[in-house]
Every structure is written in structure tokens, then in C-alpha cells.
Short mmCIF file of C-alpha atoms in Angstrom, two decimals:
data_model
loop_
_atom_site.label_atom_id
_atom_site.label_comp_id
_atom_site.label_asym_id
_atom_site.label_seq_id
_atom_site.Cartn_x
_atom_site.Cartn_y
_atom_site.Cartn_z
CA GLN A 10 93.36 124.29 111.50
CA VAL A 11 91.35 122.58 108.73
CA GLN A 12 91.24 118.80 108.15
CA LEU A 13 90.25 117.42 104.62
CA VAL A 14 89.56 113.64 103.88
CA GLU A 15 88.99 112.73 100.36
CA SER A 16 87.22 109.76 99.42
CA GLY A 17 85.35 107.87 96.14
CA GLY A 18 88.47 107.34 94.08
CA GLY A 19 88.76 103.91 92.21
CA LEU A 20 89.16 102.26 89.07
CA VAL A 21 86.77 102.89 86.14
CA GLN A 22 87.02 102.25 82.31
CA ALA A 23 87.13 105.13 80.10
CA GLY A 24 83.65 106.75 79.65
CA GLY A 25 82.61 105.96 83.06
CA SER A 26 81.92 108.22 85.98
CA LEU A 27 83.27 108.61 89.66
CA ARG A 28 82.21 111.34 92.46
CA LEU A 29 85.22 112.22 94.64
CA SER A 30 84.06 113.63 98.22
CA CYS A 31 85.96 115.95 100.46
CA ALA A 32 84.84 116.23 104.08
CA ALA A 33 86.09 119.23 105.89
CA SER A 34 86.23 119.92 109.44
CA GLY A 35 88.02 122.06 112.32
CA ARG A 36 86.82 125.48 111.12
CA THR A 37 84.07 127.31 109.55
CA LEU A 38 84.76 127.61 105.89
CA SER A 39 82.36 130.03 104.67
CA SER A 40 85.04 132.55 103.39
CA TYR A 41 87.41 129.82 101.92
CA ALA A 42 87.44 128.69 98.43
CA MET A 43 87.74 124.66 98.07
CA GLY A 44 89.79 123.34 95.23
CA TRP A 45 90.44 119.94 93.73
CA PHE A 46 93.92 119.35 92.12
CA ARG A 47 95.45 116.23 90.56
CA GLN A 48 98.88 114.63 90.19
CA ALA A 49 99.79 111.92 87.71
CA PRO A 50 103.12 110.02 87.88
CA GLY A 51 105.95 111.95 86.55
CA LYS A 52 103.68 115.17 86.16
CA GLU A 53 103.28 118.31 88.06
CA ARG A 54 100.33 118.92 90.22
CA GLU A 55 97.60 120.67 88.02
CA PHE A 56 94.50 122.62 89.03
CA VAL A 57 91.20 120.83 88.36
CA ALA A 58 88.26 122.83 89.78
CA ALA A 59 87.50 125.23 92.55
CA ILE A 60 84.33 126.60 94.10
CA ARG A 61 83.78 129.47 96.62
CA TRP A 62 82.01 128.12 99.69
CA SER A 63 79.78 131.22 99.93
CA GLY A 64 78.02 132.10 96.81
CA GLY A 65 78.97 128.78 94.90
CA ASN A 66 81.08 130.34 91.97
CA THR A 67 82.89 127.71 90.12
CA TYR A 68 86.01 127.62 88.36
CA TYR A 69 87.54 124.85 85.99
CA ALA A 70 90.61 123.77 83.97
CA ASP A 71 89.85 123.64 80.43
CA SER A 72 90.68 120.12 80.14
CA VAL A 73 87.75 119.08 82.54
CA LYS A 74 85.27 121.60 81.57
CA GLY A 75 81.86 119.96 80.36
CA ARG A 76 82.83 116.67 82.19
CA PHE A 77 83.64 117.47 85.73
CA THR A 78 81.25 119.47 88.20
CA ILE A 79 82.37 120.74 91.44
CA SER A 80 79.58 121.39 94.32
CA ARG A 81 79.23 121.69 97.90
CA ASP A 82 76.97 120.55 100.50
CA ASN A 83 76.95 123.15 103.46
CA ALA A 84 75.10 121.19 105.83
CA LYS A 85 77.48 118.43 105.64
CA ASN A 86 80.52 120.56 104.99
CA THR A 87 81.70 118.41 102.09
CA VAL A 88 82.73 119.35 98.55
CA TYR A 89 82.29 116.84 95.56
CA LEU A 90 83.71 116.39 92.24
CA GLN A 91 81.49 114.67 89.93
CA MET A 92 83.48 113.16 86.85
CA ASN A 93 81.88 112.01 83.90
CA SER A 94 83.04 110.93 80.58
CA LEU A 95 86.47 109.91 82.10
CA LYS A 96 89.68 109.46 79.83
CA PRO A 97 92.79 107.58 80.75
CA GLU A 98 94.77 110.78 81.00
CA ASP A 99 92.49 111.78 83.88
CA THR A 100 94.35 109.20 85.74
CA ALA A 101 96.08 110.77 88.63
CA VAL A 102 95.85 111.22 92.69
CA TYR A 103 93.19 113.87 93.34
CA TYR A 104 93.69 116.09 96.38
CA CYS A 105 91.16 118.35 97.77
CA ALA A 106 92.50 121.63 99.18
CA ALA A 107 91.23 124.59 101.00
CA ASN A 108 91.99 128.46 100.02
CA PRO A 109 91.22 131.07 102.83
CA TYR A 110 92.18 133.99 101.00
CA SER A 111 89.88 136.48 99.20
CA CYS A 112 90.72 135.47 95.66
CA SER A 113 89.64 138.45 93.02
CA GLY A 114 90.70 136.31 89.91
CA TYR A 115 90.94 132.88 88.21
CA GLY A 116 94.62 132.99 88.86
CA CYS A 117 94.24 132.86 92.50
CA TYR A 118 91.94 129.80 92.36
CA VAL A 119 94.38 127.72 90.16
CA ALA A 120 97.42 128.35 92.05
CA GLY A 121 98.41 125.51 94.49
CA ASP A 122 100.25 128.09 96.63
CA GLU A 123 97.16 129.86 97.50
CA TYR A 124 95.73 126.78 99.24
CA ASP A 125 96.88 126.39 102.89
CA TYR A 126 95.42 123.04 103.76
CA TRP A 127 95.17 119.57 101.71
CA GLY A 128 93.80 116.13 101.93
CA GLN A 129 95.91 112.96 101.62
CA GLY A 130 94.59 112.36 98.24
CA THR A 131 92.70 109.76 96.60
CA GLN A 132 93.81 107.70 93.49
CA VAL A 133 91.67 107.63 90.19
CA THR A 134 92.47 105.18 87.56
CA VAL A 135 90.77 105.12 84.10
CA SER A 136 91.53 102.16 81.97
CA SER A 137 91.09 102.39 78.25
#
């Protein structure tokens, strides 16, 4: 079992920055991929970014590429999402998730069904 706890959400003006954290516990995650997803009101959940715990390969949605950065701290068992140049359309509940599978392509990282463990979510609101 893996437990994920997100933090760092809040209210920020357009153009501002936030850093989300996801603290993981319960199992060694060295073979996992960790992902961030978001869901805005009335919309489907969408992939934001992912990172392989071992090796640090990263993957991003086109909508956040160049603005968001995913990283991990092995010592703290924590994954981060640094969000810069925020836009009102980034407003959503952001979820951290853990994918235990050996992904061979981008499609595996972006599919929410490949993630077995999810955090409770943290709200990000970007005002215009």
C-alpha cells in the first residue's frame, strides 16, 4: 500500500508561482512512476506531468511544458510540481498519483488508469 499526501495549493494571481508537494509513504517507490493530474470543475481529469522515480525521466502535457517542472527528492520520498507563469485555466484540483508499472511509452504515463494510488488532492486557484 502507498499513501500520498499533497500540499502547497492555494490562491495565486495570474503570472505567479506555486510549488506542490507530494509526500509518499508505505512502500519503496524506486520502480514507480509518479504523476500529477488535475481536474477542473465540469471537466475530465487530465494528465499534467510524470517522473520515473529511478532515473528521473520526465514527461509533460503540452499545456504546461515550459512552465511546470516535476522533480523528486529521494531522501524525503517527495515529488514536487513547480508551477510558474500560472494562468486562470490552470485552476483545478491537483492530484498526485503512483504508477507501479513498467511504462514503455508516453501513453502509459498520461493514462490515469495506470496509476494505482492517489492522493486526496490540493486546490489551485489562479485569479485573472
